[in-house]
Amino acid sequence: MLAAGQLPSKPCNQTFDAREHVLLPGLINTHHHFYQTLTRAWAPVVNQPLFPWLKTLYPVWARLTPEKLAVASKVALAELLLSGCTTAADHHYLFPDGLEHAIDVQVQSVRELGMRAMLTRGSMSLGEADGGLPPQQTVQQGEVILADSQRLIETYHQRGDGAQIQIALAPCSPFSVTPQIMAESAAMAEKLDVRLHTHLAETLDEEDFCLQRFGLRTVDYLDSVGWLGPRTWLAHGIHFNSDEIARLGAAGTGVCHCPSSNMRLASGICPTLDLLAAGAPLGLGVDGSASNDASNMILETRQALYLQRLRYDAEKITPQLVLGWATKGSAQLLGRTDLGELAVGKQADLALFKLDELRFSGSHDPLSALLLCGA
């Protein structure tokens, strides 16, 4: 973006009159599972919390194919674009037989839609037979996970301002991967200078799993495998005590708040303002379309506004604050200092909204109307 009156370095072949639009930085979604657009509103899991929800869906997801993943990814990306989202992080951890190159499929989908993406190479290595949650047909061996992770970084990861596609490492969760994979992923991320992502502290069932299997609470476990640091951002981050929040803040470890999913699965409410006060970066994510069930960042920002008011009261949670989480805050989670703001030198990733639909009739403040009048 240029200062007013400054000439661009290259000729412009198109102009756009935005005088009647609400202009925002492109929204940034920092946690998703694109493939789950194929299992939205599936009756057997509509009323289930996380663990039974996962155990019911794992066998269904195990039948995912490259063709299905391509369609699901394009649907998710298109929905995000229509809601003003220009950058998305996807957490793909399913690599059944025939889908070993899932991230390659997603790269092609991102290129076709023209978005920016942080594609995280997820993994599951701890199956039911070894005390984990996922069935054996959905897990991979550690050496396979690490080799593919390195291949993807070397093949696709772009660095610097303006990067379109980046890769991060994302072992799925404490109940689906081994501590060894967590530690080796952290070492690889440091060596190759990429980010780390995982689910953490989403439910009390997860906390109980960590205590029973590792003898540690979730943040202690994260620290034990070398993940407590500024390279890491966590999905959900609900069940932390005050000491754990302070440790996350001191380490600069970020949290992606996923309000729709947290309500749908009755997981709890993320302590957003406490995390921010401690120094932890905070952004927003729609989460997977099987637990939301939409890929709509304006809707997600609205949900964050309302859910967080239940915890912190209306005066402290404003439309401007949560829109900041969906833009600058989310950019910080992804390490993208070139995104998330309307400022000179930032990437011109813009979201423009026209408030001329019936639902905006009678509205006054444009930013508030964008969230309060529906999505």
Short mmCIF file of C-alpha atoms in Angstrom, two decimals:
data_model
loop_
_atom_site.label_atom_id
_atom_site.label_comp_id
_atom_site.label_asym_id
_atom_site.label_seq_id
_atom_site.Cartn_x
_atom_site.Cartn_y
_atom_site.Cartn_z
CA MET A 1 0.00 0.00 0.00
CA LEU A 2 1.15 3.52 -0.87
CA ALA A 3 0.74 6.87 0.82
CA ALA A 4 -1.89 9.17 -0.66
CA GLY A 5 -0.48 10.93 -3.71
CA GLN A 6 2.39 8.48 -4.13
CA LEU A 7 2.70 6.86 -7.56
CA PRO A 8 2.83 3.06 -7.85
CA SER A 9 6.01 1.41 -9.09
CA LYS A 10 4.11 -0.25 -11.95
CA PRO A 11 1.23 0.94 -14.14
CA CYS A 12 -2.31 0.22 -12.89
CA ASN A 13 -4.72 -1.27 -15.42
CA GLN A 14 -7.78 -1.18 -13.20
CA THR A 15 -9.32 1.23 -10.71
CA PHE A 16 -12.10 0.58 -8.20
CA ASP A 17 -14.41 3.17 -6.68
CA ALA A 18 -14.73 2.23 -2.99
CA ARG A 19 -16.37 5.42 -1.74
CA GLU A 20 -19.54 3.55 -0.72
CA HIS A 21 -17.78 0.57 0.86
CA VAL A 22 -16.55 -0.34 4.31
CA LEU A 23 -12.83 -1.00 3.80
CA LEU A 24 -10.94 -3.40 6.06
CA PRO A 25 -7.64 -5.20 5.90
CA GLY A 26 -8.28 -8.65 4.47
CA LEU A 27 -9.48 -10.90 7.30
CA ILE A 28 -7.10 -13.69 8.34
CA ASN A 29 -8.35 -17.12 9.39
CA THR A 30 -5.76 -18.87 11.57
CA HIS A 31 -7.35 -22.30 12.08
CA HIS A 32 -9.40 -24.44 9.73
CA HIS A 33 -9.81 -27.99 8.43
CA PHE A 34 -10.80 -27.52 4.79
CA TYR A 35 -11.65 -31.19 4.26
CA GLN A 36 -14.46 -31.02 6.81
CA THR A 37 -16.72 -29.10 4.40
CA LEU A 38 -17.74 -32.61 3.25
CA THR A 39 -19.22 -33.52 6.65
CA ARG A 40 -21.21 -30.46 7.66
CA ALA A 41 -24.36 -30.86 9.76
CA TRP A 42 -23.94 -34.66 9.79
CA ALA A 43 -26.77 -35.94 11.98
CA PRO A 44 -24.83 -38.57 14.03
CA VAL A 45 -22.52 -35.90 15.50
CA VAL A 46 -24.68 -32.78 15.69
CA ASN A 47 -25.15 -33.13 19.47
CA GLN A 48 -21.80 -34.64 20.49
CA PRO A 49 -18.85 -33.08 22.36
CA LEU A 50 -15.31 -33.31 21.00
CA PHE A 51 -14.07 -36.82 21.86
CA PRO A 52 -17.16 -38.82 20.76
CA TRP A 53 -17.55 -36.40 17.84
CA LEU A 54 -14.03 -37.26 16.68
CA LYS A 55 -14.37 -41.01 17.23
CA THR A 56 -17.56 -41.06 15.15
CA LEU A 57 -16.06 -39.00 12.32
CA TYR A 58 -12.57 -40.53 12.07
CA PRO A 59 -13.75 -43.59 10.05
CA VAL A 60 -15.70 -41.31 7.70
CA TRP A 61 -12.74 -39.00 7.15
CA ALA A 62 -10.47 -42.01 6.56
CA ARG A 63 -12.21 -42.42 3.17
CA LEU A 64 -11.01 -39.01 1.98
CA THR A 65 -9.49 -39.00 -1.53
CA PRO A 66 -7.42 -36.41 -3.44
CA GLU A 67 -10.46 -35.52 -5.56
CA LYS A 68 -12.68 -35.00 -2.52
CA LEU A 69 -10.01 -32.97 -0.76
CA ALA A 70 -9.59 -30.69 -3.78
CA VAL A 71 -13.32 -29.98 -3.90
CA ALA A 72 -13.56 -29.46 -0.15
CA SER A 73 -10.57 -27.10 -0.14
CA LYS A 74 -11.97 -24.97 -2.96
CA VAL A 75 -15.36 -24.75 -1.26
CA ALA A 76 -13.77 -23.65 2.02
CA LEU A 77 -11.51 -21.11 0.32
CA ALA A 78 -14.35 -19.67 -1.77
CA GLU A 79 -16.55 -19.27 1.32
CA LEU A 80 -13.74 -17.54 3.15
CA LEU A 81 -13.15 -15.17 0.24
CA LEU A 82 -16.82 -14.25 0.12
CA SER A 83 -16.65 -13.26 3.79
CA GLY A 84 -13.68 -10.93 3.28
CA CYS A 85 -10.92 -13.38 4.19
CA THR A 86 -7.73 -13.10 2.12
CA THR A 87 -5.37 -15.37 4.10
CA ALA A 88 -6.16 -18.74 5.67
CA ALA A 89 -4.28 -21.29 7.73
CA ASP A 90 -5.41 -24.88 7.26
CA HIS A 91 -4.57 -27.73 9.62
CA HIS A 92 -4.64 -30.93 7.58
CA TYR A 93 -3.67 -34.05 9.54
CA LEU A 94 -5.37 -36.88 7.57
CA PHE A 95 -3.16 -38.88 5.21
CA PRO A 96 -4.91 -42.23 4.57
CA ASP A 97 -3.72 -44.57 1.82
CA GLY A 98 -3.93 -42.75 -1.49
CA LEU A 99 -3.80 -39.29 0.11
CA GLU A 100 -0.13 -39.14 0.99
CA HIS A 101 0.25 -35.87 -0.96
CA ALA A 102 -2.70 -34.04 0.58
CA ILE A 103 -0.84 -30.75 1.06
CA ASP A 104 0.18 -30.74 -2.61
CA VAL A 105 -3.52 -30.96 -3.47
CA GLN A 106 -4.23 -28.00 -1.22
CA VAL A 107 -1.42 -25.93 -2.74
CA GLN A 108 -3.08 -26.29 -6.14
CA SER A 109 -6.47 -25.27 -4.72
CA VAL A 110 -4.98 -22.17 -3.09
CA ARG A 111 -3.29 -21.17 -6.32
CA GLU A 112 -6.52 -21.57 -8.27
CA LEU A 113 -8.45 -19.36 -5.83
CA GLY A 114 -5.69 -16.75 -5.53
CA MET A 115 -5.59 -16.50 -1.73
CA ARG A 116 -2.67 -16.52 0.65
CA ALA A 117 -2.37 -19.63 2.81
CA MET A 118 -0.40 -21.10 5.66
CA LEU A 119 -0.78 -24.82 4.96
CA THR A 120 0.19 -26.76 8.06
CA ARG A 121 1.48 -30.30 7.65
CA GLY A 122 -0.55 -31.97 10.36
CA SER A 123 -0.02 -35.51 11.58
CA MET A 124 -1.40 -38.29 13.74
CA SER A 125 0.96 -40.99 15.00
CA LEU A 126 -0.73 -42.26 18.18
CA GLY A 127 -3.51 -44.68 17.26
CA GLU A 128 -6.06 -46.51 19.39
CA ALA A 129 -3.81 -49.56 19.71
CA ASP A 130 -1.22 -47.43 21.50
CA GLY A 131 -3.62 -45.50 23.70
CA GLY A 132 -4.51 -42.63 21.37
CA LEU A 133 -7.89 -41.56 20.06
CA PRO A 134 -7.72 -42.05 16.24
CA PRO A 135 -8.11 -45.45 14.55
CA GLN A 136 -4.97 -47.12 13.22
CA GLN A 137 -5.83 -46.55 9.54
CA THR A 138 -5.54 -42.79 10.08
CA VAL A 139 -2.06 -42.67 11.68
CA GLN A 140 1.38 -42.53 10.08
CA GLN A 141 4.87 -43.56 11.15
CA GLY A 142 7.08 -40.82 12.51
CA GLU A 143 9.74 -41.09 9.81
CA VAL A 144 7.09 -40.72 7.10
CA ILE A 145 5.67 -37.61 8.77
CA LEU A 146 9.05 -35.94 9.17
CA ALA A 147 10.25 -36.75 5.65
CA ASP A 148 7.09 -35.34 4.09
CA SER A 149 7.24 -32.29 6.34
CA GLN A 150 10.75 -31.47 5.15
CA ARG A 151 9.79 -32.09 1.50
CA LEU A 152 6.86 -29.70 1.73
CA ILE A 153 8.91 -26.94 3.34
CA GLU A 154 11.66 -27.26 0.74
CA THR A 155 9.16 -27.39 -2.13
CA TYR A 156 6.53 -24.81 -1.26
CA HIS A 157 7.47 -22.55 1.65
CA GLN A 158 7.88 -18.94 0.53
CA ARG A 159 9.66 -16.41 2.72
CA GLY A 160 9.47 -12.67 3.07
CA ASP A 161 6.84 -10.02 2.46
CA GLY A 162 4.18 -10.91 -0.08
CA ALA A 163 4.55 -14.69 0.25
CA GLN A 164 1.47 -16.50 -1.04
CA ILE A 165 2.05 -20.02 0.29
CA GLN A 166 3.81 -20.97 3.48
CA ILE A 167 4.18 -24.27 5.33
CA ALA A 168 4.04 -24.90 9.08
CA LEU A 169 4.36 -28.10 11.12
CA ALA A 170 1.26 -29.17 13.02
CA PRO A 171 1.10 -32.47 14.93
CA CYS A 172 -2.60 -32.74 15.66
CA SER A 173 -3.12 -32.94 19.42
CA PRO A 174 -1.80 -34.55 22.62
CA PHE A 175 -4.23 -37.45 22.20
CA SER A 176 -3.27 -38.25 18.59
CA VAL A 177 0.53 -37.84 18.33
CA THR A 178 3.51 -39.06 20.32
CA PRO A 179 5.76 -36.74 22.34
CA GLN A 180 8.60 -37.81 20.02
CA ILE A 181 6.84 -36.37 16.96
CA MET A 182 6.11 -33.17 18.88
CA ALA A 183 9.77 -32.79 19.89
CA GLU A 184 11.15 -33.69 16.46
CA SER A 185 8.73 -31.30 14.76
CA ALA A 186 9.88 -28.51 17.08
CA ALA A 187 13.51 -29.24 16.20
CA MET A 188 12.74 -29.24 12.47
CA ALA A 189 10.76 -26.01 12.74
CA GLU A 190 13.70 -24.29 14.42
CA LYS A 191 16.21 -25.67 11.91
CA LEU A 192 14.13 -24.72 8.84
CA ASP A 193 12.61 -21.57 10.39
CA VAL A 194 8.91 -22.34 10.07
CA ARG A 195 6.04 -22.03 12.53
CA LEU A 196 4.38 -24.63 14.78
CA HIS A 197 0.67 -25.24 15.29
CA THR A 198 -1.45 -27.70 17.28
CA HIS A 199 -4.71 -28.07 19.18
CA LEU A 200 -4.31 -27.50 22.91
CA ALA A 201 -6.51 -27.07 25.99
CA GLU A 202 -9.70 -27.40 23.97
CA THR A 203 -11.62 -29.63 26.39
CA LEU A 204 -11.41 -31.05 29.90
CA ASP A 205 -11.24 -34.54 28.34
CA GLU A 206 -7.96 -33.50 26.74
CA GLU A 207 -6.66 -32.21 30.06
CA ASP A 208 -7.56 -35.53 31.72
CA PHE A 209 -5.80 -37.43 28.90
CA CYS A 210 -2.59 -35.44 29.43
CA LEU A 211 -2.68 -35.97 33.19
CA GLN A 212 -3.28 -39.71 32.87
CA ARG A 213 -0.81 -40.40 30.04
CA PHE A 214 1.97 -37.89 30.68
CA GLY A 215 1.39 -36.85 34.29
CA LEU A 216 1.32 -33.26 33.06
CA ARG A 217 -1.19 -30.51 32.41
CA THR A 218 -1.39 -29.27 28.84
CA VAL A 219 1.03 -26.33 29.09
CA ASP A 220 3.55 -28.42 31.04
CA TYR A 221 3.32 -31.02 28.28
CA LEU A 222 3.81 -28.33 25.62
CA ASP A 223 6.90 -27.11 27.45
CA SER A 224 8.29 -30.64 27.85
CA VAL A 225 8.38 -31.18 24.07
CA GLY A 226 9.97 -27.81 23.27
CA TRP A 227 6.92 -25.99 21.96
CA LEU A 228 6.57 -23.13 24.43
CA GLY A 229 7.81 -20.15 22.43
CA PRO A 230 6.96 -17.42 19.90
CA ARG A 231 7.10 -19.81 16.94
CA THR A 232 3.97 -21.61 18.21
CA TRP A 233 0.30 -20.75 17.90
CA LEU A 234 -2.40 -22.91 19.48
CA ALA A 235 -5.96 -23.62 18.40
CA HIS A 236 -8.65 -23.08 21.08
CA GLY A 237 -6.66 -22.44 24.26
CA ILE A 238 -9.62 -22.62 26.63
CA HIS A 239 -8.65 -24.51 29.78
CA PHE A 240 -5.65 -22.63 31.19
CA ASN A 241 -5.15 -21.54 34.78
CA SER A 242 -3.65 -18.14 35.63
CA ASP A 243 -0.10 -19.50 35.93
CA GLU A 244 -0.36 -21.16 32.52
CA ILE A 245 -1.68 -17.97 30.93
CA ALA A 246 1.29 -16.08 32.37
CA ARG A 247 3.72 -18.66 30.97
CA LEU A 248 2.15 -18.51 27.52
CA GLY A 249 2.37 -14.73 27.54
CA ALA A 250 5.98 -14.70 28.72
CA ALA A 251 6.90 -17.16 25.96
CA GLY A 252 5.00 -15.26 23.27
CA THR A 253 2.97 -18.34 22.38
CA GLY A 254 -0.18 -17.34 20.49
CA VAL A 255 -3.77 -18.59 20.66
CA CYS A 256 -6.41 -18.81 17.94
CA HIS A 257 -9.90 -18.29 19.37
CA CYS A 258 -12.56 -20.43 17.60
CA PRO A 259 -15.86 -19.29 19.14
CA SER A 260 -18.34 -21.10 16.87
CA SER A 261 -16.67 -24.48 17.29
CA ASN A 262 -16.25 -23.95 21.02
CA MET A 263 -19.99 -23.30 21.35
CA ARG A 264 -21.05 -26.06 18.97
CA LEU A 265 -19.01 -28.71 20.84
CA ALA A 266 -19.65 -27.14 24.27
CA SER A 267 -15.89 -26.96 24.87
CA GLY A 268 -15.74 -23.71 26.86
CA ILE A 269 -14.77 -20.05 26.42
CA CYS A 270 -11.24 -18.89 25.58
CA PRO A 271 -9.83 -16.40 28.16
CA THR A 272 -8.96 -13.87 25.46
CA LEU A 273 -8.40 -10.71 27.48
CA ASP A 274 -6.38 -12.57 30.11
CA LEU A 275 -4.13 -14.00 27.39
CA LEU A 276 -3.66 -10.58 25.80
CA ALA A 277 -2.90 -8.97 29.16
CA ALA A 278 -0.23 -11.62 29.75
CA GLY A 279 1.38 -10.86 26.37
CA ALA A 280 0.11 -13.78 24.31
CA PRO A 281 -0.82 -12.93 20.69
CA LEU A 282 -4.47 -13.63 19.87
CA GLY A 283 -6.29 -14.20 16.58
CA LEU A 284 -9.43 -15.83 15.22
CA GLY A 285 -10.23 -19.00 13.29
CA VAL A 286 -13.39 -20.58 11.94
CA ASP A 287 -12.16 -24.13 12.76
CA GLY A 288 -13.33 -27.07 10.67
CA SER A 289 -16.61 -26.98 8.82
CA ALA A 290 -17.79 -30.07 10.68
CA SER A 291 -17.81 -28.14 13.96
CA ASN A 292 -18.83 -24.65 12.89
CA ASP A 293 -20.34 -25.36 10.19
CA ALA A 294 -19.37 -22.38 8.04
CA SER A 295 -16.22 -20.83 6.59
CA ASN A 296 -17.30 -17.25 7.26
CA MET A 297 -14.87 -14.88 8.95
CA ILE A 298 -17.37 -12.05 9.44
CA LEU A 299 -19.69 -14.50 11.19
CA GLU A 300 -16.78 -15.81 13.28
CA THR A 301 -15.83 -12.29 14.31
CA ARG A 302 -19.43 -11.63 15.31
CA GLN A 303 -19.49 -14.84 17.36
CA ALA A 304 -16.29 -13.78 19.11
CA LEU A 305 -17.89 -10.44 19.96
CA TYR A 306 -20.94 -12.05 21.55
CA LEU A 307 -19.28 -15.02 23.26
CA GLN A 308 -16.53 -12.93 24.83
CA ARG A 309 -19.07 -10.44 26.17
CA LEU A 310 -20.47 -13.29 28.27
CA ARG A 311 -17.08 -13.59 29.92
CA TYR A 312 -15.85 -10.00 30.03
CA ASP A 313 -18.96 -7.76 29.68
CA ALA A 314 -20.07 -5.57 26.79
CA GLU A 315 -17.94 -2.50 27.51
CA LYS A 316 -14.66 -4.41 27.18
CA ILE A 317 -15.47 -6.37 24.00
CA THR A 318 -16.14 -4.00 21.11
CA PRO A 319 -16.55 -4.52 17.35
CA GLN A 320 -13.27 -2.68 16.80
CA LEU A 321 -11.45 -4.99 19.23
CA VAL A 322 -12.62 -8.26 17.67
CA LEU A 323 -12.02 -6.97 14.13
CA GLY A 324 -8.48 -6.33 15.32
CA TRP A 325 -8.23 -9.97 16.37
CA ALA A 326 -9.42 -11.04 12.91
CA THR A 327 -6.79 -8.91 11.16
CA LYS A 328 -3.67 -7.67 12.94
CA GLY A 329 -3.92 -10.26 15.72
CA SER A 330 -4.28 -13.15 13.31
CA ALA A 331 -1.39 -11.82 11.20
CA GLN A 332 0.78 -11.87 14.32
CA LEU A 333 -0.07 -15.53 14.95
CA LEU A 334 1.18 -16.41 11.47
CA GLY A 335 4.29 -14.26 11.74
CA ARG A 336 3.05 -12.03 8.90
CA THR A 337 4.19 -8.50 9.69
CA ASP A 338 3.23 -7.48 6.14
CA LEU A 339 -0.49 -8.25 6.61
CA GLY A 340 -3.42 -7.28 8.81
CA GLU A 341 -3.30 -3.47 8.65
CA LEU A 342 -4.26 -0.59 6.37
CA ALA A 343 -0.84 1.04 6.45
CA VAL A 344 1.84 2.23 4.05
CA GLY A 345 4.13 -0.62 3.08
CA LYS A 346 1.70 -3.41 3.99
CA GLN A 347 0.33 -5.80 1.39
CA ALA A 348 -2.80 -4.46 -0.30
CA ASP A 349 -4.98 -7.35 0.86
CA LEU A 350 -8.30 -5.57 1.17
CA ALA A 351 -11.85 -6.56 2.09
CA LEU A 352 -14.61 -4.26 0.85
CA PHE A 353 -18.19 -4.52 2.07
CA LYS A 354 -21.22 -2.62 0.81
CA LEU A 355 -23.96 -2.03 3.37
CA ASP A 356 -26.82 -1.81 0.88
CA GLU A 357 -28.66 -5.04 1.73
CA LEU A 358 -32.01 -5.03 3.51
CA ARG A 359 -30.45 -6.28 6.75
CA PHE A 360 -28.44 -3.06 7.07
CA SER A 361 -31.50 -0.79 6.86
CA GLY A 362 -31.56 1.71 9.71
CA SER A 363 -27.97 1.04 10.76
CA HIS A 364 -25.67 3.92 11.70
CA ASP A 365 -22.09 2.99 12.59
CA PRO A 366 -20.65 1.07 9.59
CA LEU A 367 -18.15 -1.10 11.48
CA SER A 368 -20.69 -2.08 14.10
CA ALA A 369 -23.32 -2.76 11.44
CA LEU A 370 -20.97 -5.09 9.59
CA LEU A 371 -20.96 -7.40 12.61
CA LEU A 372 -24.24 -6.70 14.38
CA CYS A 373 -26.59 -6.86 11.39
CA GLY A 374 -25.87 -10.47 10.47
CA ALA A 375 -23.39 -12.26 8.25
#
